[in-house]
Amino acid sequence: MTFGATILGCAGPSLSAREVSFFREANPFGFILFDRNLEDEAQIRSLCDSLRDCVGRDAPILIDQEGGRVQRLRPPLAHQWLPPLEDVARFGANAPRAMYLRYRIIAAEMIGVGIDANCAPMVDIATANTHEFLKNRCYGTDLETVVKVGQAVSGGLLDGGVLPVLKHVPGHGRAVADSHLDLPIVDTDSEVLRNSDFAAFKGLNDLPMGMTAHITYSALDDRPATLSPKMMGLIRSEIGFGGLIMTDDISMKALTGSLAELSRLSLDAGCDVVLHCNGKMAEMEDVVDASGTMGELAQNRAVAALDCRRTPDPVDISQLHAQLEALVNGTVNDA
């Protein structure tokens, strides 16, 4: 079965008859959920079952569950986490082990309601000027810390049966604008980018899925990375990322043009899948019509990503929280 080259949202906590018919025909690779879709455990499980029933397979269902501001599952459905940058700071030398445990817990909470892909790790390197929408979502300000924590985050998710989605490739940390609203232009020298921002993603280039950055790196191209064949080529060749690449939300204001045009341009540039998040039917119809089905390479990457899903070993969540508490108290060293 060839997948549609899209990942789509839905409008509310349950599917309309129109959505069921549309998703059945469009056969998107996967789905993504937001606050508007989440009420309680039984409802979320039912929605996930309905989405998968539409396409007749165990499609991946994604969510942004970073912790802090960007956390869709909140109490009582899930633990409330500090922003990642704050947790890394308070755990200090124990941060990699602590962040592994944090995301192993997050994975268990996600799987518990039927969601099996997380838009994390985020290995954008924070700077003094990083826009506030992103800064405290980062793991650190230096390459070594960010890579170590990013690897720990992805390990916790994978061990918990959740597919990690590496973002925002090839690096969002130098952006001083919010790409939800404007196109960030980064004018940093290309060698500096290669040795820092891009290098963080090279350290995690074996992950199954990645998400692009809607950012223009003016030293390399005048087009946003999502729409740039040159930048997508750099991600594949220099960074060496071999997994499935999805766009960041194609409807974000950083990109200008019709959704159909942007969808086609992103796929032509080298993205494998177009992400559309807001669940608006008319917009989804345009994106699906423009995106079509996956080509052979994209399909192979999609199947390989799904093959990375594993059945997690049972865990005692309270015990994992106790291990975290010991780490913040400094009584256990990073393994």
Short mmCIF file of C-alpha atoms in Angstrom, two decimals:
data_model
loop_
_atom_site.label_atom_id
_atom_site.label_comp_id
_atom_site.label_asym_id
_atom_site.label_seq_id
_atom_site.Cartn_x
_atom_site.Cartn_y
_atom_site.Cartn_z
CA MET A 1 0.00 0.00 0.00
CA THR A 2 1.45 3.37 -1.03
CA PHE A 3 0.91 6.10 1.55
CA GLY A 4 -0.38 9.56 0.85
CA ALA A 5 2.47 12.06 1.20
CA THR A 6 0.81 13.87 4.09
CA ILE A 7 0.39 13.93 7.86
CA LEU A 8 -2.92 15.57 8.77
CA GLY A 9 -4.78 16.97 11.75
CA CYS A 10 -8.49 16.72 12.50
CA ALA A 11 -10.99 19.29 13.68
CA GLY A 12 -12.14 18.08 17.09
CA PRO A 13 -12.33 15.28 19.66
CA SER A 14 -14.16 12.91 17.30
CA LEU A 15 -14.33 12.48 13.54
CA SER A 16 -17.15 13.75 11.38
CA ALA A 17 -18.53 11.56 8.62
CA ARG A 18 -16.84 13.91 6.12
CA GLU A 19 -13.47 13.44 7.82
CA VAL A 20 -13.82 9.66 7.85
CA SER A 21 -14.57 9.63 4.11
CA PHE A 22 -11.79 12.10 3.34
CA PHE A 23 -9.09 10.30 5.34
CA ARG A 24 -10.11 6.97 3.87
CA GLU A 25 -9.58 8.32 0.37
CA ALA A 26 -6.48 10.42 1.11
CA ASN A 27 -4.70 7.64 3.06
CA PRO A 28 -2.27 10.01 4.83
CA PHE A 29 0.91 8.48 6.19
CA GLY A 30 -0.11 9.58 9.68
CA PHE A 31 -2.02 12.04 11.84
CA ILE A 32 -1.20 14.72 14.40
CA LEU A 33 -3.22 15.75 17.46
CA PHE A 34 -3.54 19.08 19.27
CA ASP A 35 -5.33 20.46 22.33
CA ARG A 36 -8.62 20.69 20.42
CA ASN A 37 -8.54 16.89 19.96
CA LEU A 38 -7.85 15.91 23.58
CA GLU A 39 -10.40 15.54 26.39
CA ASP A 40 -9.89 12.36 28.42
CA GLU A 41 -8.21 8.99 28.13
CA ALA A 42 -11.18 7.10 26.72
CA GLN A 43 -11.93 9.81 24.16
CA ILE A 44 -8.31 10.04 22.97
CA ARG A 45 -8.06 6.27 22.59
CA SER A 46 -11.32 6.23 20.65
CA LEU A 47 -10.12 9.04 18.36
CA CYS A 48 -6.82 7.25 17.69
CA ASP A 49 -8.71 4.04 16.89
CA SER A 50 -11.01 5.93 14.53
CA LEU A 51 -8.12 7.59 12.70
CA ARG A 52 -6.38 4.26 12.20
CA ASP A 53 -9.62 2.62 11.11
CA CYS A 54 -9.97 5.25 8.37
CA VAL A 55 -6.76 4.10 6.69
CA GLY A 56 -7.04 0.44 7.65
CA ARG A 57 -3.61 0.19 9.29
CA ASP A 58 -1.61 1.07 12.37
CA ALA A 59 -0.81 4.60 11.18
CA PRO A 60 1.52 6.69 13.36
CA ILE A 61 -0.23 9.33 15.44
CA LEU A 62 1.96 12.27 16.37
CA ILE A 63 1.87 14.87 19.09
CA ASP A 64 4.12 17.65 20.41
CA GLN A 65 4.97 16.44 23.89
CA GLU A 66 8.18 18.29 24.73
CA GLY A 67 7.21 19.45 28.21
CA GLY A 68 6.84 23.03 29.36
CA ARG A 69 4.82 25.28 27.05
CA VAL A 70 4.75 22.74 24.24
CA GLN A 71 2.95 19.88 25.95
CA ARG A 72 -0.40 18.68 24.64
CA LEU A 73 -1.07 15.99 27.26
CA ARG A 74 -1.36 17.67 30.66
CA PRO A 75 -2.58 16.62 34.10
CA PRO A 76 -4.49 14.46 34.81
CA LEU A 77 -3.55 12.74 31.53
CA ALA A 78 0.17 13.23 32.00
CA HIS A 79 2.79 14.69 34.30
CA GLN A 80 3.41 18.44 33.98
CA TRP A 81 7.04 18.98 33.01
CA LEU A 82 9.35 21.95 33.25
CA PRO A 83 10.63 23.44 29.99
CA PRO A 84 13.51 21.28 28.72
CA LEU A 85 16.16 23.98 29.13
CA GLU A 86 15.25 24.38 32.81
CA ASP A 87 15.35 20.64 33.46
CA VAL A 88 18.73 20.23 31.77
CA ALA A 89 20.09 23.05 33.93
CA ARG A 90 18.76 21.67 37.21
CA PHE A 91 20.03 18.15 36.53
CA GLY A 92 23.49 19.38 35.56
CA ALA A 93 25.91 16.51 34.89
CA ASN A 94 23.03 14.06 35.33
CA ALA A 95 21.00 15.68 32.54
CA PRO A 96 21.39 12.94 29.88
CA ARG A 97 20.20 10.21 32.24
CA ALA A 98 17.47 12.44 33.64
CA MET A 99 16.17 13.37 30.20
CA TYR A 100 16.17 9.72 29.19
CA LEU A 101 13.94 8.97 32.19
CA ARG A 102 11.75 12.00 31.52
CA TYR A 103 11.05 10.92 27.96
CA ARG A 104 10.67 7.27 28.92
CA ILE A 105 7.86 8.43 31.21
CA ILE A 106 6.44 10.64 28.46
CA ALA A 107 6.48 7.66 26.09
CA ALA A 108 4.55 5.52 28.55
CA GLU A 109 1.96 8.28 29.01
CA MET A 110 1.57 8.65 25.24
CA ILE A 111 1.28 4.94 24.52
CA GLY A 112 -1.27 4.73 27.31
CA VAL A 113 -3.70 6.82 25.24
CA GLY A 114 -2.79 5.38 21.83
CA ILE A 115 -0.30 7.99 20.56
CA ASP A 116 2.99 6.63 19.25
CA ALA A 117 5.12 9.43 17.73
CA ASN A 118 6.53 12.51 19.45
CA CYS A 119 7.85 15.62 17.71
CA ALA A 120 11.07 15.48 19.74
CA PRO A 121 14.03 15.57 20.26
CA MET A 122 14.56 19.22 19.40
CA VAL A 123 18.30 19.74 18.98
CA ASP A 124 18.27 23.39 18.00
CA ILE A 125 21.13 25.07 19.87
CA ALA A 126 20.01 28.07 21.91
CA THR A 127 21.87 31.37 21.66
CA ALA A 128 21.58 34.65 23.53
CA ASN A 129 19.28 35.93 20.79
CA THR A 130 17.08 32.87 20.20
CA HIS A 131 13.43 33.91 19.97
CA GLU A 132 11.50 33.32 23.20
CA PHE A 133 9.02 30.98 21.45
CA LEU A 134 11.88 28.51 21.05
CA LYS A 135 14.58 29.23 23.62
CA ASN A 136 13.45 27.33 26.72
CA ARG A 137 12.41 24.41 24.54
CA CYS A 138 16.09 23.85 23.68
CA TYR A 139 18.42 21.52 25.58
CA GLY A 140 21.42 23.82 25.85
CA THR A 141 23.72 26.41 24.33
CA ASP A 142 26.61 24.16 23.30
CA LEU A 143 26.90 21.37 20.76
CA GLU A 144 28.08 18.62 23.12
CA THR A 145 25.26 19.07 25.64
CA VAL A 146 22.57 19.30 22.98
CA VAL A 147 23.73 16.15 21.20
CA LYS A 148 24.06 14.10 24.40
CA VAL A 149 20.64 15.17 25.66
CA GLY A 150 19.07 14.71 22.23
CA GLN A 151 20.38 11.16 22.07
CA ALA A 152 19.02 10.48 25.57
CA VAL A 153 15.60 11.89 24.66
CA SER A 154 15.35 9.78 21.52
CA GLY A 155 16.48 6.70 23.43
CA GLY A 156 13.80 7.17 26.06
CA LEU A 157 11.12 7.54 23.40
CA LEU A 158 12.25 4.55 21.34
CA ASP A 159 12.53 2.33 24.42
CA GLY A 160 9.01 3.39 25.30
CA GLY A 161 7.58 2.38 21.92
CA VAL A 162 7.33 5.94 20.56
CA LEU A 163 8.87 7.16 17.30
CA PRO A 164 11.01 10.28 17.80
CA VAL A 165 10.83 13.09 15.22
CA LEU A 166 14.10 15.05 15.08
CA LYS A 167 13.53 18.79 14.73
CA HIS A 168 14.01 21.41 13.35
CA VAL A 169 16.45 20.24 10.69
CA PRO A 170 19.00 21.74 10.01
CA GLY A 171 18.73 24.15 12.97
CA HIS A 172 16.32 26.75 14.35
CA GLY A 173 18.35 28.10 17.27
CA ARG A 174 19.65 31.26 15.59
CA ALA A 175 16.19 32.43 14.57
CA VAL A 176 15.19 35.76 16.10
CA ALA A 177 11.66 35.59 14.64
CA ASP A 178 8.79 33.19 15.33
CA SER A 179 8.33 31.05 12.22
CA HIS A 180 4.65 30.62 13.08
CA LEU A 181 4.30 34.31 12.17
CA ASP A 182 7.31 35.37 10.06
CA LEU A 183 10.14 33.88 8.02
CA PRO A 184 13.35 33.92 10.08
CA ILE A 185 16.46 34.88 8.10
CA VAL A 186 19.73 33.54 9.51
CA ASP A 187 22.79 35.26 8.00
CA THR A 188 25.44 33.31 9.93
CA ASP A 189 28.50 32.15 7.98
CA SER A 190 28.03 28.71 6.46
CA GLU A 191 31.11 27.24 8.13
CA VAL A 192 29.90 28.36 11.55
CA LEU A 193 26.54 26.73 10.83
CA ARG A 194 28.19 23.51 9.69
CA ASN A 195 30.35 23.32 12.81
CA SER A 196 27.58 24.04 15.30
CA ASP A 197 23.89 24.10 14.37
CA PHE A 198 24.07 21.56 11.55
CA ALA A 199 26.51 19.36 13.50
CA ALA A 200 23.89 18.77 16.22
CA PHE A 201 21.66 17.05 13.66
CA LYS A 202 24.59 15.06 12.30
CA GLY A 203 24.92 13.60 15.81
CA LEU A 204 21.39 12.19 15.54
CA ASN A 205 21.24 11.42 11.82
CA ASP A 206 20.19 7.81 12.43
CA LEU A 207 16.74 8.65 13.79
CA PRO A 208 13.72 7.39 11.83
CA MET A 209 11.98 10.72 11.23
CA GLY A 210 12.86 14.40 11.05
CA MET A 211 11.06 17.74 10.65
CA THR A 212 12.33 20.68 8.62
CA ALA A 213 12.93 24.27 9.71
CA HIS A 214 11.04 27.07 7.94
CA ILE A 215 14.19 29.20 7.97
CA THR A 216 16.30 30.85 5.27
CA TYR A 217 20.06 30.46 5.72
CA SER A 218 21.16 33.33 3.51
CA ALA A 219 24.79 32.20 3.26
CA LEU A 220 23.57 29.06 1.50
CA ASP A 221 20.26 29.82 -0.26
CA ASP A 222 17.58 32.50 -0.44
CA ARG A 223 14.77 30.00 0.00
CA PRO A 224 13.49 28.53 3.29
CA ALA A 225 15.06 25.14 3.99
CA THR A 226 11.69 23.39 3.61
CA LEU A 227 11.44 24.62 0.01
CA SER A 228 15.13 24.52 -0.91
CA PRO A 229 16.59 21.65 -2.95
CA LYS A 230 20.05 22.84 -1.90
CA MET A 231 19.27 22.72 1.82
CA MET A 232 17.44 19.41 1.56
CA GLY A 233 20.45 18.04 -0.31
CA LEU A 234 22.70 19.28 2.50
CA ILE A 235 20.48 17.51 5.05
CA ARG A 236 20.79 14.25 3.15
CA SER A 237 24.47 14.45 2.17
CA GLU A 238 26.41 16.57 4.68
CA ILE A 239 24.25 15.94 7.74
CA GLY A 240 23.66 12.40 6.55
CA PHE A 241 20.06 12.13 7.66
CA GLY A 242 18.54 9.05 6.05
CA GLY A 243 15.12 8.95 7.70
CA LEU A 244 11.72 10.18 6.61
CA ILE A 245 11.64 13.98 6.39
CA MET A 246 8.40 15.81 7.07
CA THR A 247 7.85 19.51 6.70
CA ASP A 248 7.08 21.68 9.66
CA ASP A 249 3.44 22.74 9.48
CA ILE A 250 2.97 23.87 5.87
CA SER A 251 0.37 26.44 6.93
CA MET A 252 2.74 28.46 9.13
CA LYS A 253 3.11 32.13 8.16
CA ALA A 254 6.86 31.79 7.55
CA LEU A 255 6.00 30.42 4.10
CA THR A 256 4.23 32.48 1.46
CA GLY A 257 2.13 31.08 -1.35
CA SER A 258 -0.89 28.85 -1.67
CA LEU A 259 -0.91 25.64 0.34
CA ALA A 260 -1.02 23.64 -2.89
CA GLU A 261 2.04 25.45 -4.23
CA LEU A 262 3.94 25.13 -0.96
CA SER A 263 3.13 21.44 -0.68
CA ARG A 264 4.38 20.73 -4.17
CA LEU A 265 7.52 22.86 -3.73
CA SER A 266 8.43 21.12 -0.47
CA LEU A 267 8.15 17.68 -2.05
CA ASP A 268 10.06 18.80 -5.12
CA ALA A 269 12.79 20.14 -2.82
CA GLY A 270 13.23 16.72 -1.23
CA CYS A 271 10.79 16.47 1.68
CA ASP A 272 9.01 13.12 1.91
CA VAL A 273 5.82 14.17 3.71
CA VAL A 274 3.82 17.40 4.03
CA LEU A 275 2.55 18.19 7.53
CA HIS A 276 -0.73 20.11 7.81
CA CYS A 277 -1.97 20.68 11.34
CA ASN A 278 -5.09 22.80 11.74
CA GLY A 279 -7.69 20.26 10.61
CA LYS A 280 -9.48 22.68 8.26
CA MET A 281 -11.08 20.56 5.57
CA ALA A 282 -10.73 22.96 2.63
CA GLU A 283 -7.03 23.41 3.35
CA MET A 284 -6.45 19.69 3.77
CA GLU A 285 -8.13 19.02 0.43
CA ASP A 286 -5.71 21.41 -1.30
CA VAL A 287 -2.70 19.89 0.44
CA VAL A 288 -3.73 16.31 -0.33
CA ASP A 289 -4.49 17.06 -3.98
CA ALA A 290 -1.10 18.74 -4.44
CA SER A 291 0.91 16.17 -2.48
CA GLY A 292 -0.37 12.95 -4.01
CA THR A 293 1.23 9.70 -2.93
CA MET A 294 4.78 8.97 -1.84
CA GLY A 295 7.46 8.18 -4.36
CA GLU A 296 9.47 4.99 -4.02
CA LEU A 297 12.27 6.46 -1.89
CA ALA A 298 9.85 8.21 0.45
CA GLN A 299 7.76 5.06 0.78
CA ASN A 300 10.85 3.04 1.66
CA ARG A 301 11.82 5.58 4.31
CA ALA A 302 8.28 5.55 5.68
CA VAL A 303 8.25 1.77 6.00
CA ALA A 304 11.70 1.84 7.62
CA ALA A 305 10.47 4.42 10.14
CA LEU A 306 7.47 2.31 11.06
CA ASP A 307 9.73 -0.72 11.47
CA CYS A 308 11.53 1.18 14.26
CA ARG A 309 8.44 0.94 16.46
CA ARG A 310 8.96 -1.59 19.22
CA THR A 311 6.86 -3.04 21.99
CA PRO A 312 8.13 -1.45 25.20
CA ASP A 313 9.05 -3.41 28.28
CA PRO A 314 6.68 -2.81 31.21
CA VAL A 315 7.79 -0.04 33.54
CA ASP A 316 6.79 1.25 36.95
CA ILE A 317 6.19 4.95 36.34
CA SER A 318 6.45 5.78 40.04
CA GLN A 319 9.87 4.11 40.14
CA LEU A 320 11.05 6.15 37.16
CA HIS A 321 9.90 9.33 38.89
CA ALA A 322 11.80 8.25 42.00
CA GLN A 323 14.95 7.79 39.91
CA LEU A 324 14.46 11.30 38.53
CA GLU A 325 14.10 12.74 42.00
CA ALA A 326 17.33 11.03 43.05
CA LEU A 327 19.11 12.59 40.08
CA VAL A 328 17.97 16.12 40.86
CA ASN A 329 19.12 15.62 44.44
CA GLY A 330 22.50 14.56 43.14
CA THR A 331 22.42 11.15 44.79
CA VAL A 332 22.88 9.20 41.55
CA ASN A 333 25.40 9.91 38.82
CA ASP A 334 24.71 9.76 35.10
CA ALA A 335 25.21 6.27 33.69
#
